[in-house]
PDB file of C-alpha atoms in Angstrom:
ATOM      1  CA  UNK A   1       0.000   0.000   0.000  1.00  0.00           C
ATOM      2  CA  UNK A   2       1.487   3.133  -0.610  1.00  0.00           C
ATOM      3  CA  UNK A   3       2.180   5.582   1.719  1.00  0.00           C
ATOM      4  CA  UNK A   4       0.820   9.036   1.801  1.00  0.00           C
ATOM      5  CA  UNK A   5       3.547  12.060   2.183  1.00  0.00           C
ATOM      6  CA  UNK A   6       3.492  13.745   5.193  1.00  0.00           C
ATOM      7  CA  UNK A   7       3.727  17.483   3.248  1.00  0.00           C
ATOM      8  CA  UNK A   8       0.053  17.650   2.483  1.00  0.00           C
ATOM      9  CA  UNK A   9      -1.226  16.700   6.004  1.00  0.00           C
ATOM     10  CA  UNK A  10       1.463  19.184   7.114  1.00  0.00           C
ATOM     11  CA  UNK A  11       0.792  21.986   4.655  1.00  0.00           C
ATOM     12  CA  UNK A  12      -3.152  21.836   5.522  1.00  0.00           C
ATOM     13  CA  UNK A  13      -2.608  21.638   9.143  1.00  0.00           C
ATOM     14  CA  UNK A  14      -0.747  25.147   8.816  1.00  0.00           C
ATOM     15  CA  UNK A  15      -3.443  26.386   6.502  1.00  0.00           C
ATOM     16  CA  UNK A  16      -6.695  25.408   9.173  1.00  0.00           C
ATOM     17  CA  UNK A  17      -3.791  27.121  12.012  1.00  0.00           C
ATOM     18  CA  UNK A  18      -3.096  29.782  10.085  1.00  0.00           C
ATOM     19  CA  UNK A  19      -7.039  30.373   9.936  1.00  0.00           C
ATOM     20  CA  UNK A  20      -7.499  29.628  13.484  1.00  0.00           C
ATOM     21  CA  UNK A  21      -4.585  32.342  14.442  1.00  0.00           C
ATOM     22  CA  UNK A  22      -5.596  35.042  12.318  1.00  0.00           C
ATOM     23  CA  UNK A  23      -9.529  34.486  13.206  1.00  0.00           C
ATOM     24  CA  UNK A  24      -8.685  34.218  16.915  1.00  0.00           C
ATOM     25  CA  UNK A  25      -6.459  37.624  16.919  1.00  0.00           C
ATOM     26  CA  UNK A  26      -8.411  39.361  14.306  1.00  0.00           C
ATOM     27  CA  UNK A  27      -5.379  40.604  12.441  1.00  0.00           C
ATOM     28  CA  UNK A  28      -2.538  39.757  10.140  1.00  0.00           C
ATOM     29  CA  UNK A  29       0.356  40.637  12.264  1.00  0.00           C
ATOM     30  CA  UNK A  30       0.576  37.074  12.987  1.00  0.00           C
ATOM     31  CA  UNK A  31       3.728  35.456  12.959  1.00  0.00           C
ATOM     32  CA  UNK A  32       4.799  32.368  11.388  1.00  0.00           C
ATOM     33  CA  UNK A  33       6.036  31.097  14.720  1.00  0.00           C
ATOM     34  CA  UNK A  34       1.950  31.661  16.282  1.00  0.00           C
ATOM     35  CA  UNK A  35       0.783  29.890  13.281  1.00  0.00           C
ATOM     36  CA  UNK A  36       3.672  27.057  13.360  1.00  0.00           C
ATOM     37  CA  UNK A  37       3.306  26.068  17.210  1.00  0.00           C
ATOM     38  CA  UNK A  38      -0.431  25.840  16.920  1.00  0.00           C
ATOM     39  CA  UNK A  39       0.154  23.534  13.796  1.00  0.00           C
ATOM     40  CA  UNK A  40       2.532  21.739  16.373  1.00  0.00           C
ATOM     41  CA  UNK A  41       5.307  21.980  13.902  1.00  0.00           C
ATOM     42  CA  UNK A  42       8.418  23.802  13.772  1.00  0.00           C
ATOM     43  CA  UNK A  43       8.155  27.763  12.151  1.00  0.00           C
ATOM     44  CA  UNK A  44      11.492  26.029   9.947  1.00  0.00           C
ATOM     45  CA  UNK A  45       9.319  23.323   8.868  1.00  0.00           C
ATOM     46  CA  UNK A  46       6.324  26.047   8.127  1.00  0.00           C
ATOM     47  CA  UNK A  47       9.136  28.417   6.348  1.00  0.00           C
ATOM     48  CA  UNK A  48      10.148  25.006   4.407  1.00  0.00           C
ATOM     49  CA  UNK A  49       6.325  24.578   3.259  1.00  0.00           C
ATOM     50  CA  UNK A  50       5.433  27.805   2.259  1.00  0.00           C
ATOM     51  CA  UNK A  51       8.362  30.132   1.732  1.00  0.00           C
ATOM     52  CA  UNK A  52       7.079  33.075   3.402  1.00  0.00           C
ATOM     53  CA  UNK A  53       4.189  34.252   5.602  1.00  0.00           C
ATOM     54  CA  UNK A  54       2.737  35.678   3.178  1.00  0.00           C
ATOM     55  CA  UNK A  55       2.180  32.737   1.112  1.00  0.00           C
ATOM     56  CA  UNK A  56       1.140  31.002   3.879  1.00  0.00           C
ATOM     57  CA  UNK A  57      -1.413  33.287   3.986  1.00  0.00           C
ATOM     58  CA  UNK A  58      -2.298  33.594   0.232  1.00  0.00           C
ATOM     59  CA  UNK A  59      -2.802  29.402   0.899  1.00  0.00           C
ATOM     60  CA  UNK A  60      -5.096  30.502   3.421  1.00  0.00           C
ATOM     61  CA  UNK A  61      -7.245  32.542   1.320  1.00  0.00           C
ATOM     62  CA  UNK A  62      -7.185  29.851  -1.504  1.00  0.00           C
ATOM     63  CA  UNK A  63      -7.909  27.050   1.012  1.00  0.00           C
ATOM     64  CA  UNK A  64     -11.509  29.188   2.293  1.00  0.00           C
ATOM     65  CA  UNK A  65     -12.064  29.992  -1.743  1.00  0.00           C
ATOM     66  CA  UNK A  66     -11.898  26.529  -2.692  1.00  0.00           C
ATOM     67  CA  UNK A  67     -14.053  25.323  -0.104  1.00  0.00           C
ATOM     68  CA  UNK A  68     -17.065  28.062  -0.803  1.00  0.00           C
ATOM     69  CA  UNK A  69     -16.825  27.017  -4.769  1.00  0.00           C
ATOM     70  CA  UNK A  70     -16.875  23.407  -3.832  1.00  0.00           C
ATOM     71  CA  UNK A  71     -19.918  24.200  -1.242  1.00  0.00           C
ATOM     72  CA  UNK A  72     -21.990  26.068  -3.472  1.00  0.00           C
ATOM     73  CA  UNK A  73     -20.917  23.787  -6.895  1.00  0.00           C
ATOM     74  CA  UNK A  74     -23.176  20.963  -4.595  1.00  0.00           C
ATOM     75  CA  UNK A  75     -25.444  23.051  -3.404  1.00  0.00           C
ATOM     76  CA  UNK A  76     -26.518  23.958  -6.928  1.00  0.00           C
ATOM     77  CA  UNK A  77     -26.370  20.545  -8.122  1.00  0.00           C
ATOM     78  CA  UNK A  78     -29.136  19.543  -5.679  1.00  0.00           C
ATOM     79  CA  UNK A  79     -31.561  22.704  -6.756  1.00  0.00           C
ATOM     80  CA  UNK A  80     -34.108  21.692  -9.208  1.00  0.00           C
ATOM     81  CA  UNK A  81     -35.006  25.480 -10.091  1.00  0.00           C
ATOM     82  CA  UNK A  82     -33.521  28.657 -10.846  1.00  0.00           C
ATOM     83  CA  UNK A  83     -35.201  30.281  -7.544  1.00  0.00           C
ATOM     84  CA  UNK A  84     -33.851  27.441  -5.456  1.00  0.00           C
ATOM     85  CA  UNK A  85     -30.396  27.485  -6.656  1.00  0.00           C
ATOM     86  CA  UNK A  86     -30.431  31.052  -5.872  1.00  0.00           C
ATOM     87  CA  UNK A  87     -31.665  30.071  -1.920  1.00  0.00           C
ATOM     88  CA  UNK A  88     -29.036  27.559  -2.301  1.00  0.00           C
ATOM     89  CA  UNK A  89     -26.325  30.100  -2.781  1.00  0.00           C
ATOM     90  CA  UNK A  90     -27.411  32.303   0.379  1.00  0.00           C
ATOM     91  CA  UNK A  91     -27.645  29.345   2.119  1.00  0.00           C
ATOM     92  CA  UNK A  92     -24.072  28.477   1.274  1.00  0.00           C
ATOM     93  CA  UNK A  93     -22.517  31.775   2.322  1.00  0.00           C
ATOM     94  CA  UNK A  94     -24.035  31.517   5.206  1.00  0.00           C
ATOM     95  CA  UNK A  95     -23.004  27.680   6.280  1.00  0.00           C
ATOM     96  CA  UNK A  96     -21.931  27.599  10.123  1.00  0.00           C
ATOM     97  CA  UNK A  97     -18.128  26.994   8.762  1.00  0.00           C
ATOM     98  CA  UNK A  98     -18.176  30.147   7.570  1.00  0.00           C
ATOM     99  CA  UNK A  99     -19.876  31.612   9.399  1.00  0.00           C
ATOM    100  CA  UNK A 100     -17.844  31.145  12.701  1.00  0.00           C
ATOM    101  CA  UNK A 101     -16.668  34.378  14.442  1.00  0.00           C
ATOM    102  CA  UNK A 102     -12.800  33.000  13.640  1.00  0.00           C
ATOM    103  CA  UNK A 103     -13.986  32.745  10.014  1.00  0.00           C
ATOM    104  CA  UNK A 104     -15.264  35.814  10.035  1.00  0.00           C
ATOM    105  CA  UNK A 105     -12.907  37.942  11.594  1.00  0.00           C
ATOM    106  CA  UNK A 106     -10.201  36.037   9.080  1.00  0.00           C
ATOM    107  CA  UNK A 107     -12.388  37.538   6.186  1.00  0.00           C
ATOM    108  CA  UNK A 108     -12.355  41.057   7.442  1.00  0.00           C
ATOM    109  CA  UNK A 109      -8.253  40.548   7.963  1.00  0.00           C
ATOM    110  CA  UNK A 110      -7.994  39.806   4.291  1.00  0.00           C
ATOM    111  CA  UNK A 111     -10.203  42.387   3.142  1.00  0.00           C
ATOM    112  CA  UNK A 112      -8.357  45.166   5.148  1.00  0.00           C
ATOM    113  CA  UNK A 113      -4.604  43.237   4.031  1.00  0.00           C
ATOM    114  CA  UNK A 114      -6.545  43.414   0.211  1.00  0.00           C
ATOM    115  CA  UNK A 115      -5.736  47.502   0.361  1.00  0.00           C
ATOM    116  CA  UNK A 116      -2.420  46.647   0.300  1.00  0.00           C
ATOM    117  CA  UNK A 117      -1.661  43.370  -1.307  1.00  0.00           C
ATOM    118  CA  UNK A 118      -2.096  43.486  -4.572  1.00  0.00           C
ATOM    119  CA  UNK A 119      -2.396  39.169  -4.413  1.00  0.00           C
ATOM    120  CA  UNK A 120      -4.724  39.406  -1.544  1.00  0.00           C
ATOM    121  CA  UNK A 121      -7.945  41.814  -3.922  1.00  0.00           C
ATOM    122  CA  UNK A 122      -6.939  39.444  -6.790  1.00  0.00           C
ATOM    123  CA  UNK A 123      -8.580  36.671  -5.276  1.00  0.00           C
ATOM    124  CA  UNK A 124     -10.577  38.732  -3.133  1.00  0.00           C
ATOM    125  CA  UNK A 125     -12.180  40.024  -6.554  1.00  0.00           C
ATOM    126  CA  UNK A 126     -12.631  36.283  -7.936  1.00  0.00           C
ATOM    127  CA  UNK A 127     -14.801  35.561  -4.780  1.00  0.00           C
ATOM    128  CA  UNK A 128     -16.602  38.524  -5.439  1.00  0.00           C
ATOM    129  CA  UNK A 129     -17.041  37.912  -9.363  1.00  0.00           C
ATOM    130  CA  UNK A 130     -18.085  34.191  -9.014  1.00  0.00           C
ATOM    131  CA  UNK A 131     -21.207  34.966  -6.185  1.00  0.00           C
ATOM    132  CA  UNK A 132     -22.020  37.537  -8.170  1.00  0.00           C
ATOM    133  CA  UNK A 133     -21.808  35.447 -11.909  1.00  0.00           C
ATOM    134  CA  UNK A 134     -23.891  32.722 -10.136  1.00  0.00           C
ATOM    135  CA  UNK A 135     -26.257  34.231  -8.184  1.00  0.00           C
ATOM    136  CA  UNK A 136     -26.521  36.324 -12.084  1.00  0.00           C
ATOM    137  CA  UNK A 137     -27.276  32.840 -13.794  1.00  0.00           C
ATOM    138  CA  UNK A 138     -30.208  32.000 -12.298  1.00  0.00           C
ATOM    139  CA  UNK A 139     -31.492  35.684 -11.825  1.00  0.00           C
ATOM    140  CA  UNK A 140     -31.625  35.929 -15.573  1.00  0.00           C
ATOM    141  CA  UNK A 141     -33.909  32.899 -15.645  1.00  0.00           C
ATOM    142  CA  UNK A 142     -36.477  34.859 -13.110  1.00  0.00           C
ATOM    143  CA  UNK A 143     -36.571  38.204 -14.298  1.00  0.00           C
ATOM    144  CA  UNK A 144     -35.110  40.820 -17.089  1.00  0.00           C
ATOM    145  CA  UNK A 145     -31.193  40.996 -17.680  1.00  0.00           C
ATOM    146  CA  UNK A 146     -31.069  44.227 -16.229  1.00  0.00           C
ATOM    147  CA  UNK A 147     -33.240  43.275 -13.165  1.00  0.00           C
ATOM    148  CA  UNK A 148     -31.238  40.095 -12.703  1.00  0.00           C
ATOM    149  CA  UNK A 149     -27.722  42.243 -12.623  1.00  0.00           C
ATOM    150  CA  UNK A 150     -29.602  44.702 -10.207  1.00  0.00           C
ATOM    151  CA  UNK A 151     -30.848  42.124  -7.910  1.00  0.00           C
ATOM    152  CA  UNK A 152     -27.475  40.022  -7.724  1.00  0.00           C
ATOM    153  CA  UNK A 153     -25.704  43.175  -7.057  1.00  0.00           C
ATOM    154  CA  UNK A 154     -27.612  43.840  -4.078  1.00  0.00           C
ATOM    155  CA  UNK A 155     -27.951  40.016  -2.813  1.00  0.00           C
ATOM    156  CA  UNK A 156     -23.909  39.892  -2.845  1.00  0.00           C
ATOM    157  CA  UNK A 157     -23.653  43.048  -0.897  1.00  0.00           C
ATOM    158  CA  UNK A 158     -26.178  42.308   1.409  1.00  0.00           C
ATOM    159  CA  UNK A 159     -24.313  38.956   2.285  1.00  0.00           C
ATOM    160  CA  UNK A 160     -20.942  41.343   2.279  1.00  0.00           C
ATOM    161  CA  UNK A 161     -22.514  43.592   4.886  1.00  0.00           C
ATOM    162  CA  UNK A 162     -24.353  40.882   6.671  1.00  0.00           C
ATOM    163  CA  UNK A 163     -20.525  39.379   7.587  1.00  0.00           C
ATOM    164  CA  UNK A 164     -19.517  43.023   8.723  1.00  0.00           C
ATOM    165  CA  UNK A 165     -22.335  43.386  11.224  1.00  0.00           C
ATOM    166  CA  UNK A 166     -22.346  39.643  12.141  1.00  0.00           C
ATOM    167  CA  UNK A 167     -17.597  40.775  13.451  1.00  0.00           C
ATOM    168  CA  UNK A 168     -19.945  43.408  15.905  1.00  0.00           C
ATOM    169  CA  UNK A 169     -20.300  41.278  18.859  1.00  0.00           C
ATOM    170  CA  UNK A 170     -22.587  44.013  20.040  1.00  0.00           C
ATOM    171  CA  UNK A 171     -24.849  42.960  17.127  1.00  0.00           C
ATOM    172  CA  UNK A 172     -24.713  39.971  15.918  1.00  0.00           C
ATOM    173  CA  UNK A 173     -26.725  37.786  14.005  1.00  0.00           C
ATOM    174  CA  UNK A 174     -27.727  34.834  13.354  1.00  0.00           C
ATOM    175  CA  UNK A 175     -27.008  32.219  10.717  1.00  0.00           C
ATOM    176  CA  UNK A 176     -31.410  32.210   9.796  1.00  0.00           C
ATOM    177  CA  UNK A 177     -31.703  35.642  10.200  1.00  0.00           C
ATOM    178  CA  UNK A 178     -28.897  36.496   7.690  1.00  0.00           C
ATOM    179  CA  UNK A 179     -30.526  33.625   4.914  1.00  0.00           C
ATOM    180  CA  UNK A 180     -34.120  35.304   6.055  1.00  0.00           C
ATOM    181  CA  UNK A 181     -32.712  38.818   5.261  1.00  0.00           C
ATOM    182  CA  UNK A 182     -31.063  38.181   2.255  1.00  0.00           C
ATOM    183  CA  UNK A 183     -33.953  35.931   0.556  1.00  0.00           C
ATOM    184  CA  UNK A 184     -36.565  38.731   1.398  1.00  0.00           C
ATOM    185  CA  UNK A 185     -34.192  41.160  -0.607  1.00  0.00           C
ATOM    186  CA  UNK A 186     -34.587  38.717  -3.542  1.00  0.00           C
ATOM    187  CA  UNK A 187     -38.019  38.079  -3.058  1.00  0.00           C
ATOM    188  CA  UNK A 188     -39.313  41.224  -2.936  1.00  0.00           C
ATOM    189  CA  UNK A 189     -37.350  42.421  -5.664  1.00  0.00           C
ATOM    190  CA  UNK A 190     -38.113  39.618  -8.202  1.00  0.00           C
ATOM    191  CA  UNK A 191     -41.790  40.324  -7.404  1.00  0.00           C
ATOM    192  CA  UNK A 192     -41.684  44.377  -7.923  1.00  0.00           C
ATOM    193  CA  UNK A 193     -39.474  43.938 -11.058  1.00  0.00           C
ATOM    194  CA  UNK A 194     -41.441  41.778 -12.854  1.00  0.00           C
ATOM    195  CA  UNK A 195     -45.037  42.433 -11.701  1.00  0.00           C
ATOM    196  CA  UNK A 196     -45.821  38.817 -11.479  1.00  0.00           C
ATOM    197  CA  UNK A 197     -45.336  37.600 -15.227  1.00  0.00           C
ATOM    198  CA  UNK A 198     -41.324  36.416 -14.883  1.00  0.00           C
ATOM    199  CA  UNK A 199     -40.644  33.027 -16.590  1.00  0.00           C
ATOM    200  CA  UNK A 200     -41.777  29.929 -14.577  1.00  0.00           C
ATOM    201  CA  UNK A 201     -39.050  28.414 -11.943  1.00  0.00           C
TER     202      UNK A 201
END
């Protein structure tokens, strides 16, 4: 039987620390030694891995992007309409993974690290793009192009802001609530927009 390498088990066990790290102290100004230790490896062996903090924590990002495409790719695969893959994608961004205060604070730390990394907004921007693209693709099959592009727009920055206020511990809210919100936006627009004769779900 052959054996599996120790560097991926290593590299992802960095990845979920790094995560865990930055989430927990709700900034970048981490250090690869706080992320090593709490991966319960060495910060040589975490230097030997990933080069740099920084790519450590361009991994990072990757690692939470990957896991929201593969989320939502199912989550669409089980909707049998255009109106329930769009619930499906709320429903995704709001999943209890990510929507765990650590998670969340670790989202705000890469936006606010996106002003000045120019690697950081790149991907930053293809998270952004690809909610907005499929939320867009089954929009267009409820309503007018231009009510579709309207209606994503707002749905994506509704689920933007919903993260912001969920990081207020004052404030925050909950996992229902935020889905609730966010499908009465759509709702309620789809049925102004189209005054009840959009295409059949």
């Amino acid at each position: 039987m052959p054996k599996i390498g120790m560097e991926p088990v290593r590299r992802k066990a960095l990845v979920d620390a790094a995560l865990r790290v930055i989430g927990d102290q709700g900034t970048l100004s981490v250090t690869m030694s706080d992320i090593a230790r709490t991966a319960g490896v060495s910060p040589a062996l975490a230097h030997h891995y990933f080069g740099s903090k920084e790519q450590l924590l361009i991994a990072t990002i990757r690692s939470l992007l990957a896991q929201l495409r593969d989320d939502a790719v199912a989550a669409l695969r089980a909707a049998a309409t255009p109106r329930e893959r769009v619930s499906a994608l709320i429903r995704v961004s709001f999943r209890a993974d990510q929507f765990a205060p650590e998670t969340v604070a670790a989202w705000l730390a890469f936006y606010s690290e996106a002003q000045r990394s120019e690697d950081v907004r790149r991907l930053l921007v293809i998270y952004a793009r690809r909610l907005r693209s499929n939320l867009l693709a089954s929009l267009r099959a409820l309503c007018p192009v231009d009510d579709a592009e309207r209606i994503a727009e707002g749905a994506a920055a509704m689920i933007d802001g919903l993260y912001i206020r969920q990081s207020l511990k004052s404030a925050p809210i909950s996992i229902e609530a935020s889905i609730a919100l966010t499908e009465d936006y759509v709702t309620a627009h789809l049925q102004a927009d189209d005054g009840g004769n959009r295409p059949s779900p």
